[in-house]
PDB file of C-alpha atoms in Angstrom:
ATOM      1  CA  MET A   1     -10.494   2.209  20.624  1.00 71.00           C
ATOM      2  CA  SER A   2     -10.190   3.949  17.254  1.00 95.00           C
ATOM      3  CA  ALA A   3     -11.527   2.724  13.922  1.00 98.00           C
ATOM      4  CA  ALA A   4     -10.595   3.471  10.328  1.00 98.00           C
ATOM      5  CA  LEU A   5     -12.001   2.989   6.845  1.00 98.00           C
ATOM      6  CA  ILE A   6      -9.409   2.689   4.076  1.00 98.00           C
ATOM      7  CA  THR A   7     -10.696   2.759   0.519  1.00 98.00           C
ATOM      8  CA  GLY A   8      -8.741   0.613  -1.889  1.00 97.00           C
ATOM      9  CA  GLY A   9      -7.280  -0.958   1.215  1.00 96.00           C
ATOM     10  CA  ALA A  10      -6.731  -4.505   0.023  1.00 96.00           C
ATOM     11  CA  GLN A  11      -3.456  -4.057  -1.834  1.00 94.00           C
ATOM     12  CA  ARG A  12      -0.367  -1.896  -2.326  1.00 94.00           C
ATOM     13  CA  LEU A  13      -0.216   1.292  -0.233  1.00 96.00           C
ATOM     14  CA  GLY A  14      -3.756   0.830   1.065  1.00 96.00           C
ATOM     15  CA  ALA A  15      -2.788  -2.483   2.641  1.00 97.00           C
ATOM     16  CA  GLU A  16       0.416  -1.001   4.079  1.00 97.00           C
ATOM     17  CA  MET A  17      -1.572   1.779   5.739  1.00 98.00           C
ATOM     18  CA  ALA A  18      -4.069  -0.761   7.077  1.00 98.00           C
ATOM     19  CA  ARG A  19      -1.217  -2.673   8.710  1.00 98.00           C
ATOM     20  CA  ALA A  20       0.221   0.568  10.106  1.00 98.00           C
ATOM     21  CA  LEU A  21      -3.087   1.557  11.688  1.00 98.00           C
ATOM     22  CA  ALA A  22      -3.637  -1.934  13.058  1.00 97.00           C
ATOM     23  CA  ALA A  23      -0.227  -1.675  14.714  1.00 97.00           C
ATOM     24  CA  ARG A  24      -1.624   1.377  16.509  1.00 97.00           C
ATOM     25  CA  GLY A  25      -4.642  -0.617  17.683  1.00 97.00           C
ATOM     26  CA  TYR A  26      -7.144   0.665  15.136  1.00 98.00           C
ATOM     27  CA  ASP A  27     -10.030  -1.531  14.071  1.00 98.00           C
ATOM     28  CA  ILE A  28     -10.028  -1.554  10.278  1.00 98.00           C
ATOM     29  CA  ALA A  29     -12.675  -1.597   7.563  1.00 98.00           C
ATOM     30  CA  VAL A  30     -10.870  -2.606   4.363  1.00 98.00           C
ATOM     31  CA  HIS A  31     -12.765  -1.398   1.311  1.00 98.00           C
ATOM     32  CA  TYR A  32     -12.210  -3.103  -2.021  1.00 98.00           C
ATOM     33  CA  ASN A  33     -13.861  -3.153  -5.422  1.00 97.00           C
ATOM     34  CA  SER A  34     -12.686  -6.354  -7.129  1.00 93.00           C
ATOM     35  CA  SER A  35      -9.764  -7.598  -4.977  1.00 93.00           C
ATOM     36  CA  SER A  36     -11.825  -9.861  -2.741  1.00 93.00           C
ATOM     37  CA  LYS A  37      -9.159 -12.509  -2.118  1.00 96.00           C
ATOM     38  CA  ALA A  38      -6.524  -9.921  -1.198  1.00 97.00           C
ATOM     39  CA  ALA A  39      -9.003  -8.122   1.062  1.00 97.00           C
ATOM     40  CA  GLU A  40      -9.995 -11.267   2.932  1.00 97.00           C
ATOM     41  CA  ALA A  41      -6.365 -12.326   3.335  1.00 97.00           C
ATOM     42  CA  LEU A  42      -5.478  -8.905   4.746  1.00 98.00           C
ATOM     43  CA  VAL A  43      -8.438  -8.966   7.127  1.00 98.00           C
ATOM     44  CA  GLN A  44      -7.286 -12.320   8.490  1.00 98.00           C
ATOM     45  CA  GLU A  45      -3.766 -10.927   8.931  1.00 97.00           C
ATOM     46  CA  LEU A  46      -5.089  -7.879  10.795  1.00 97.00           C
ATOM     47  CA  LYS A  47      -7.256 -10.013  13.064  1.00 97.00           C
ATOM     48  CA  GLU A  48      -4.168 -11.988  14.017  1.00 96.00           C
ATOM     49  CA  GLN A  49      -2.715  -8.673  15.258  1.00 93.00           C
ATOM     50  CA  GLY A  50      -5.589  -8.520  17.732  1.00 95.00           C
ATOM     51  CA  VAL A  51      -7.803  -5.901  16.085  1.00 97.00           C
ATOM     52  CA  ASN A  52     -11.277  -6.133  14.606  1.00 97.00           C
ATOM     53  CA  ALA A  53     -11.181  -6.085  10.802  1.00 98.00           C
ATOM     54  CA  ILE A  54     -13.765  -6.446   8.049  1.00 98.00           C
ATOM     55  CA  ALA A  55     -13.676  -6.411   4.253  1.00 98.00           C
ATOM     56  CA  LEU A  56     -16.351  -4.353   2.490  1.00 98.00           C
ATOM     57  CA  GLN A  57     -16.995  -4.380  -1.254  1.00 98.00           C
ATOM     58  CA  ALA A  58     -18.230  -1.267  -3.046  1.00 98.00           C
ATOM     59  CA  ASP A  59     -17.859   0.297  -6.474  1.00 98.00           C
ATOM     60  CA  LEU A  60     -16.961   3.920  -5.733  1.00 98.00           C
ATOM     61  CA  LEU A  61     -18.197   4.922  -9.183  1.00 98.00           C
ATOM     62  CA  ASP A  62     -21.657   3.901  -7.945  1.00 98.00           C
ATOM     63  CA  GLU A  63     -23.179   6.835  -6.049  1.00 98.00           C
ATOM     64  CA  GLU A  64     -25.542   4.727  -3.950  1.00 98.00           C
ATOM     65  CA  ALA A  65     -22.788   2.326  -2.903  1.00 98.00           C
ATOM     66  CA  THR A  66     -20.485   5.218  -2.035  1.00 98.00           C
ATOM     67  CA  GLN A  67     -23.154   6.973   0.013  1.00 98.00           C
ATOM     68  CA  ALA A  68     -23.675   3.817   2.081  1.00 98.00           C
ATOM     69  CA  LEU A  69     -20.062   2.792   2.687  1.00 98.00           C
ATOM     70  CA  VAL A  70     -19.240   4.784   5.844  1.00 98.00           C
ATOM     71  CA  ALA A  71     -22.378   3.603   7.634  1.00 98.00           C
ATOM     72  CA  ARG A  72     -21.629   0.014   6.615  1.00 98.00           C
ATOM     73  CA  ALA A  73     -18.068   0.345   7.920  1.00 98.00           C
ATOM     74  CA  SER A  74     -19.104   1.879  11.226  1.00 98.00           C
ATOM     75  CA  LYS A  75     -21.725  -0.804  11.772  1.00 97.00           C
ATOM     76  CA  ALA A  76     -19.263  -3.567  10.868  1.00 97.00           C
ATOM     77  CA  VAL A  77     -16.636  -2.458  13.393  1.00 97.00           C
ATOM     78  CA  GLY A  78     -19.254  -1.591  15.989  1.00 96.00           C
ATOM     79  CA  LYS A  79     -18.247   2.005  16.643  1.00 97.00           C
ATOM     80  CA  PRO A  80     -17.959   5.422  14.969  1.00 98.00           C
ATOM     81  CA  LEU A  81     -15.038   5.814  12.588  1.00 98.00           C
ATOM     82  CA  THR A  82     -12.268   8.164  13.700  1.00 98.00           C
ATOM     83  CA  CYS A  83     -10.078   7.926  10.593  1.00 98.00           C
ATOM     84  CA  LEU A  84     -10.913   7.905   6.886  1.00 98.00           C
ATOM     85  CA  ILE A  85      -8.229   7.319   4.266  1.00 98.00           C
ATOM     86  CA  ASN A  86      -9.375   8.145   0.748  1.00 98.00           C
ATOM     87  CA  ASN A  87      -6.887   5.941  -1.065  1.00 98.00           C
ATOM     88  CA  ALA A  88      -8.861   4.219  -3.855  1.00 97.00           C
ATOM     89  CA  SER A  89      -8.075   5.691  -7.244  1.00 96.00           C
ATOM     90  CA  VAL A  90      -8.535   5.215 -10.957  1.00 96.00           C
ATOM     91  CA  PHE A  91      -5.227   6.032 -12.667  1.00 94.00           C
ATOM     92  CA  GLU A  92      -5.469   5.752 -16.440  1.00 95.00           C
ATOM     93  CA  TYR A  93      -3.627   7.602 -19.156  1.00 95.00           C
ATOM     94  CA  ASP A  94      -5.192  10.336 -21.240  1.00 97.00           C
ATOM     95  CA  THR A  95      -4.293  13.775 -22.591  1.00 97.00           C
ATOM     96  CA  LEU A  96      -6.263  16.821 -23.678  1.00 97.00           C
ATOM     97  CA  GLN A  97      -6.328  15.279 -27.156  1.00 98.00           C
ATOM     98  CA  THR A  98      -7.508  11.793 -26.113  1.00 98.00           C
ATOM     99  CA  ALA A  99      -9.692  12.348 -23.028  1.00 98.00           C
ATOM    100  CA  THR A 100     -13.316  11.256 -23.315  1.00 98.00           C
ATOM    101  CA  LEU A 101     -16.439  11.683 -21.236  1.00 98.00           C
ATOM    102  CA  GLU A 102     -15.794   8.186 -19.890  1.00 98.00           C
ATOM    103  CA  SER A 103     -12.209   8.943 -18.803  1.00 98.00           C
ATOM    104  CA  TRP A 104     -13.380  12.238 -17.264  1.00 98.00           C
ATOM    105  CA  ASN A 105     -16.158  10.549 -15.308  1.00 98.00           C
ATOM    106  CA  ARG A 106     -13.962   7.668 -14.142  1.00 98.00           C
ATOM    107  CA  HIS A 107     -11.224   9.961 -12.811  1.00 98.00           C
ATOM    108  CA  ILE A 108     -13.461  12.647 -11.339  1.00 98.00           C
ATOM    109  CA  GLY A 109     -15.769  10.013  -9.860  1.00 98.00           C
ATOM    110  CA  SER A 110     -13.110   7.913  -8.157  1.00 98.00           C
ATOM    111  CA  ASN A 111     -10.576  10.582  -7.201  1.00 98.00           C
ATOM    112  CA  LEU A 112     -12.833  13.497  -6.262  1.00 98.00           C
ATOM    113  CA  ARG A 113     -16.544  12.706  -6.029  1.00 98.00           C
ATOM    114  CA  ALA A 114     -16.114   9.558  -3.924  1.00 98.00           C
ATOM    115  CA  PRO A 115     -13.764  11.204  -1.364  1.00 98.00           C
ATOM    116  CA  TYR A 116     -16.171  14.146  -1.123  1.00 98.00           C
ATOM    117  CA  VAL A 117     -19.169  11.910  -0.446  1.00 98.00           C
ATOM    118  CA  LEU A 118     -17.272   9.683   1.973  1.00 98.00           C
ATOM    119  CA  THR A 119     -15.965  12.698   3.889  1.00 98.00           C
ATOM    120  CA  GLN A 120     -19.496  14.085   4.205  1.00 98.00           C
ATOM    121  CA  ALA A 121     -20.689  10.794   5.675  1.00 98.00           C
ATOM    122  CA  PHE A 122     -17.611  10.462   7.886  1.00 98.00           C
ATOM    123  CA  ALA A 123     -18.112  13.964   9.309  1.00 98.00           C
ATOM    124  CA  ALA A 124     -21.757  13.247  10.108  1.00 98.00           C
ATOM    125  CA  GLN A 125     -20.826  10.320  12.367  1.00 98.00           C
ATOM    126  CA  SER A 126     -17.470  11.475  13.760  1.00 97.00           C
ATOM    127  CA  PRO A 127     -17.145  12.142  17.486  1.00 95.00           C
ATOM    128  CA  LYS A 128     -16.715  15.751  18.564  1.00 95.00           C
ATOM    129  CA  ALA A 129     -13.399  17.276  19.607  1.00 96.00           C
ATOM    130  CA  ASN A 130     -12.204  16.808  23.185  1.00 94.00           C
ATOM    131  CA  ALA A 131     -10.397  19.298  25.396  1.00 94.00           C
ATOM    132  CA  ASP A 132      -6.776  18.727  26.413  1.00 94.00           C
ATOM    133  CA  SER A 133      -5.115  19.696  29.687  1.00 94.00           C
ATOM    134  CA  ARG A 134      -4.923  23.336  28.559  1.00 94.00           C
ATOM    135  CA  GLY A 135      -8.600  23.364  27.729  1.00 95.00           C
ATOM    136  CA  GLU A 136      -7.819  23.523  24.000  1.00 96.00           C
ATOM    137  CA  LEU A 137      -9.683  21.321  21.563  1.00 96.00           C
ATOM    138  CA  VAL A 138      -8.195  18.188  20.012  1.00 97.00           C
ATOM    139  CA  ALA A 139      -9.950  16.992  16.873  1.00 98.00           C
ATOM    140  CA  ALA A 140     -11.383  13.505  17.226  1.00 97.00           C
ATOM    141  CA  GLY A 141     -11.529  12.730  13.502  1.00 98.00           C
ATOM    142  CA  LEU A 142      -8.836  12.559  10.816  1.00 98.00           C
ATOM    143  CA  VAL A 143      -9.252  12.368   7.042  1.00 98.00           C
ATOM    144  CA  ILE A 144      -6.249  11.565   4.863  1.00 98.00           C
ATOM    145  CA  ASN A 145      -6.599  12.119   1.124  1.00 98.00           C
ATOM    146  CA  MET A 146      -4.064  10.355  -1.067  1.00 98.00           C
ATOM    147  CA  VAL A 147      -3.245  12.981  -3.662  1.00 97.00           C
ATOM    148  CA  ASP A 148      -0.138  12.817  -5.905  1.00 94.00           C
ATOM    149  CA  GLN A 149       3.097  14.767  -6.058  1.00 93.00           C
ATOM    150  CA  ARG A 150       2.063  15.866  -9.568  1.00 92.00           C
ATOM    151  CA  VAL A 151      -0.279  18.474  -8.068  1.00 96.00           C
ATOM    152  CA  ARG A 152       2.951  20.339  -7.208  1.00 95.00           C
ATOM    153  CA  LYS A 153       4.468  19.715 -10.654  1.00 93.00           C
ATOM    154  CA  LEU A 154       1.836  19.931 -13.336  1.00 94.00           C
ATOM    155  CA  THR A 155       2.216  18.323 -16.757  1.00 93.00           C
ATOM    156  CA  PRO A 156      -0.329  17.709 -19.542  1.00 95.00           C
ATOM    157  CA  GLU A 157       0.080  13.953 -19.060  1.00 94.00           C
ATOM    158  CA  PHE A 158      -2.682  11.964 -17.319  1.00 95.00           C
ATOM    159  CA  SER A 159      -4.935  14.937 -17.957  1.00 97.00           C
ATOM    160  CA  THR A 160      -8.239  14.069 -16.289  1.00 98.00           C
ATOM    161  CA  TYR A 161      -6.510  12.179 -13.454  1.00 97.00           C
ATOM    162  CA  THR A 162      -4.382  15.252 -12.690  1.00 97.00           C
ATOM    163  CA  ILE A 163      -7.417  17.552 -12.749  1.00 98.00           C
ATOM    164  CA  ALA A 164      -9.204  15.220 -10.323  1.00 98.00           C
ATOM    165  CA  LYS A 165      -6.230  15.114  -7.948  1.00 98.00           C
ATOM    166  CA  MET A 166      -5.917  18.905  -8.099  1.00 98.00           C
ATOM    167  CA  GLY A 167      -9.570  19.038  -7.093  1.00 98.00           C
ATOM    168  CA  LEU A 168      -8.898  16.619  -4.246  1.00 98.00           C
ATOM    169  CA  TRP A 169      -6.083  18.854  -2.995  1.00 98.00           C
ATOM    170  CA  ALA A 170      -8.414  21.876  -3.109  1.00 98.00           C
ATOM    171  CA  PHE A 171     -11.024  19.829  -1.269  1.00 98.00           C
ATOM    172  CA  THR A 172      -8.463  18.848   1.364  1.00 98.00           C
ATOM    173  CA  GLN A 173      -7.917  22.514   2.184  1.00 98.00           C
ATOM    174  CA  THR A 174     -11.548  23.621   2.129  1.00 98.00           C
ATOM    175  CA  ALA A 175     -12.671  20.552   4.098  1.00 98.00           C
ATOM    176  CA  ALA A 176      -9.984  21.317   6.687  1.00 98.00           C
ATOM    177  CA  GLN A 177     -11.565  24.749   7.050  1.00 98.00           C
ATOM    178  CA  GLY A 178     -15.139  23.516   7.039  1.00 98.00           C
ATOM    179  CA  LEU A 179     -14.737  20.590   9.431  1.00 98.00           C
ATOM    180  CA  ALA A 180     -12.510  22.241  12.053  1.00 98.00           C
ATOM    181  CA  PRO A 181     -12.201  22.013  14.999  1.00 98.00           C
ATOM    182  CA  HIS A 182     -13.693  18.517  15.204  1.00 98.00           C
ATOM    183  CA  ILE A 183     -11.981  16.884  12.189  1.00 98.00           C
ATOM    184  CA  ARG A 184      -8.543  17.411  10.674  1.00 98.00           C
ATOM    185  CA  VAL A 185      -8.086  16.892   6.926  1.00 98.00           C
ATOM    186  CA  ASN A 186      -4.657  16.356   5.369  1.00 98.00           C
ATOM    187  CA  ALA A 187      -3.110  14.833   2.256  1.00 98.00           C
ATOM    188  CA  ILE A 188      -0.193  12.620   1.267  1.00 98.00           C
ATOM    189  CA  GLY A 189       1.332  12.974  -2.199  1.00 96.00           C
ATOM    190  CA  PRO A 190       3.318   9.859  -3.118  1.00 94.00           C
ATOM    191  CA  GLY A 191       5.954   9.920  -5.815  1.00 88.00           C
ATOM    192  CA  PRO A 192       7.595   6.798  -7.275  1.00 83.00           C
ATOM    193  CA  THR A 193       6.910   4.254  -4.533  1.00 85.00           C
ATOM    194  CA  LEU A 194       5.561   1.040  -6.084  1.00 82.00           C
ATOM    195  CA  ILE A 195       5.983   0.062  -9.727  1.00 79.00           C
ATOM    196  CA  GLY A 196       2.911   0.875 -11.800  1.00 78.00           C
ATOM    197  CA  ALA A 197       0.973  -1.597 -13.913  1.00 77.00           C
ATOM    198  CA  ARG A 198       2.133   0.085 -17.127  1.00 75.00           C
ATOM    199  CA  GLN A 199       5.764   0.584 -16.094  1.00 78.00           C
ATOM    200  CA  SER A 200       8.794  -1.450 -16.985  1.00 85.00           C
ATOM    201  CA  GLU A 201      11.329  -2.127 -14.246  1.00 88.00           C
ATOM    202  CA  ASP A 202      13.848   0.092 -16.041  1.00 83.00           C
ATOM    203  CA  HIS A 203      11.424   3.003 -16.271  1.00 85.00           C
ATOM    204  CA  PHE A 204      10.536   2.716 -12.596  1.00 85.00           C
ATOM    205  CA  THR A 205      14.198   2.515 -11.545  1.00 88.00           C
ATOM    206  CA  ASN A 206      15.094   5.541 -13.686  1.00 84.00           C
ATOM    207  CA  GLN A 207      12.150   7.516 -12.342  1.00 87.00           C
ATOM    208  CA  ARG A 208      13.324   6.933  -8.777  1.00 90.00           C
ATOM    209  CA  ALA A 209      16.963   7.684  -9.646  1.00 88.00           C
ATOM    210  CA  ASN A 210      16.086  11.010 -11.282  1.00 86.00           C
ATOM    211  CA  THR A 211      14.395  12.675  -8.327  1.00 91.00           C
ATOM    212  CA  VAL A 212      16.158  15.475  -6.465  1.00 92.00           C
ATOM    213  CA  LEU A 213      17.230  13.031  -3.742  1.00 91.00           C
ATOM    214  CA  LYS A 214      18.206  10.371  -6.325  1.00 90.00           C
ATOM    215  CA  ARG A 215      15.787   7.942  -4.703  1.00 90.00           C
ATOM    216  CA  GLY A 216      12.113   7.166  -4.590  1.00 89.00           C
ATOM    217  CA  ALA A 217       9.925   6.474  -1.594  1.00 91.00           C
ATOM    218  CA  ASN A 218       9.247   3.151   0.108  1.00 92.00           C
ATOM    219  CA  PRO A 219       5.911   2.100   1.631  1.00 93.00           C
ATOM    220  CA  SER A 220       7.440   2.763   5.065  1.00 94.00           C
ATOM    221  CA  ASP A 221       7.861   6.415   4.049  1.00 95.00           C
ATOM    222  CA  ILE A 222       4.147   6.638   3.305  1.00 96.00           C
ATOM    223  CA  THR A 223       3.192   5.071   6.622  1.00 97.00           C
ATOM    224  CA  ALA A 224       5.620   7.430   8.376  1.00 98.00           C
ATOM    225  CA  ALA A 225       3.683  10.348   6.865  1.00 98.00           C
ATOM    226  CA  LEU A 226       0.450   8.754   8.075  1.00 98.00           C
ATOM    227  CA  TYR A 227       1.881   8.387  11.575  1.00 98.00           C
ATOM    228  CA  TYR A 228       2.936  12.039  11.514  1.00 98.00           C
ATOM    229  CA  PHE A 229      -0.594  13.183  10.791  1.00 98.00           C
ATOM    230  CA  LEU A 230      -1.989  10.857  13.464  1.00 98.00           C
ATOM    231  CA  ASP A 231       0.374  12.372  16.027  1.00 97.00           C
ATOM    232  CA  ALA A 232       0.101  16.050  14.990  1.00 98.00           C
ATOM    233  CA  PRO A 233      -3.105  17.486  16.486  1.00 97.00           C
ATOM    234  CA  ALA A 234      -2.194  21.034  15.428  1.00 98.00           C
ATOM    235  CA  VAL A 235      -1.841  20.135  11.721  1.00 98.00           C
ATOM    236  CA  THR A 236      -4.666  20.373   9.203  1.00 98.00           C
ATOM    237  CA  GLY A 237      -5.028  21.337   5.551  1.00 98.00           C
ATOM    238  CA  GLN A 238      -1.499  20.182   4.721  1.00 98.00           C
ATOM    239  CA  LEU A 239       0.077  18.092   1.960  1.00 98.00           C
ATOM    240  CA  LEU A 240       3.182  15.968   2.509  1.00 97.00           C
ATOM    241  CA  CYS A 241       4.821  15.006  -0.795  1.00 96.00           C
ATOM    242  CA  VAL A 242       6.645  11.761  -0.079  1.00 95.00           C
ATOM    243  CA  ASP A 243       8.473  11.559  -3.372  1.00 91.00           C
ATOM    244  CA  GLY A 244      12.247  11.916  -3.087  1.00 91.00           C
ATOM    245  CA  GLY A 245      11.759  15.560  -4.025  1.00 90.00           C
ATOM    246  CA  GLN A 246      10.276  14.658  -7.419  1.00 91.00           C
ATOM    247  CA  HIS A 247       7.950  17.668  -7.313  1.00 93.00           C
ATOM    248  CA  LEU A 248      11.017  19.939  -6.987  1.00 91.00           C
ATOM    249  CA  GLY A 249      12.552  18.813 -10.273  1.00 90.00           C
ATOM    250  CA  TRP A 250      13.997  21.870 -12.018  1.00 84.00           C
ATOM    251  CA  GLN A 251      16.635  20.658 -14.475  1.00 84.00           C
ATOM    252  CA  THR A 252      14.377  21.106 -17.467  1.00 79.00           C
ATOM    253  CA  PRO A 253      15.496  21.945 -21.049  1.00 78.00           C
ATOM    254  CA  ASP A 254      14.738  25.670 -20.619  1.00 75.00           C
ATOM    255  CA  VAL A 255      17.371  26.063 -17.870  1.00 71.00           C
ATOM    256  CA  LEU A 256      20.001  23.437 -18.675  1.00 71.00           C
ATOM    257  CA  GLY A 257      23.026  25.185 -20.091  1.00 63.00           C
ATOM    258  CA  VAL A 258      21.455  28.611 -19.507  1.00 54.00           C
ATOM    259  CA  GLU A 259      21.839  29.294 -15.791  1.00 50.00           C
TER     260      GLU A 259
END
């Protein structure tokens, strides 16, 4: 039986991925920071699917708590973890003009430092690769980093968040190199999928409508990307932007009416 730790797993896309993994028979450690009621409700739901599930609280801006989380999760589910999804994220607005040491530390800490630390701990306890019928190795561990389509389409908006996610994408690639052949490391880059806390319904609808495909993504698209990585033993160091083609947007003022 496989087991997964999902950070920020109590709500939104984290909860959808928890349900998707439970449907595959994974035991689930649902990490949360402040969403205790949502986490406990999800754990009960997952248990009703016949898997072992546990809710674990930790502040991923706390180094000691972050360092301990993988061991706590493995102990709680009673086996080594085979999947880590670095989903928890601070997403707050700043620019080069308004960013502070606090906004820098919050974004770098949650979106880059925590995944780095958790991946180190995950790798230390992950089972080794097994051989298939050809005698070739099949990685036993999988790390999924939730990045953002904006790493493919940079803007000066959300400055320190974007820098942190760019770092996470770089880490995805170097970790894929450093942890092979025993662990695969990949990334998912969502676009407009669930309405944000600061968004109006009109803004969210327009954002989805103005992608290349004239649509956004649904949670099922994100879980489909997760399933792909689960089922693709020859794939590592890759980013799937699940965003309606948002990162391919090209009809900008410098080309409209020129080409």
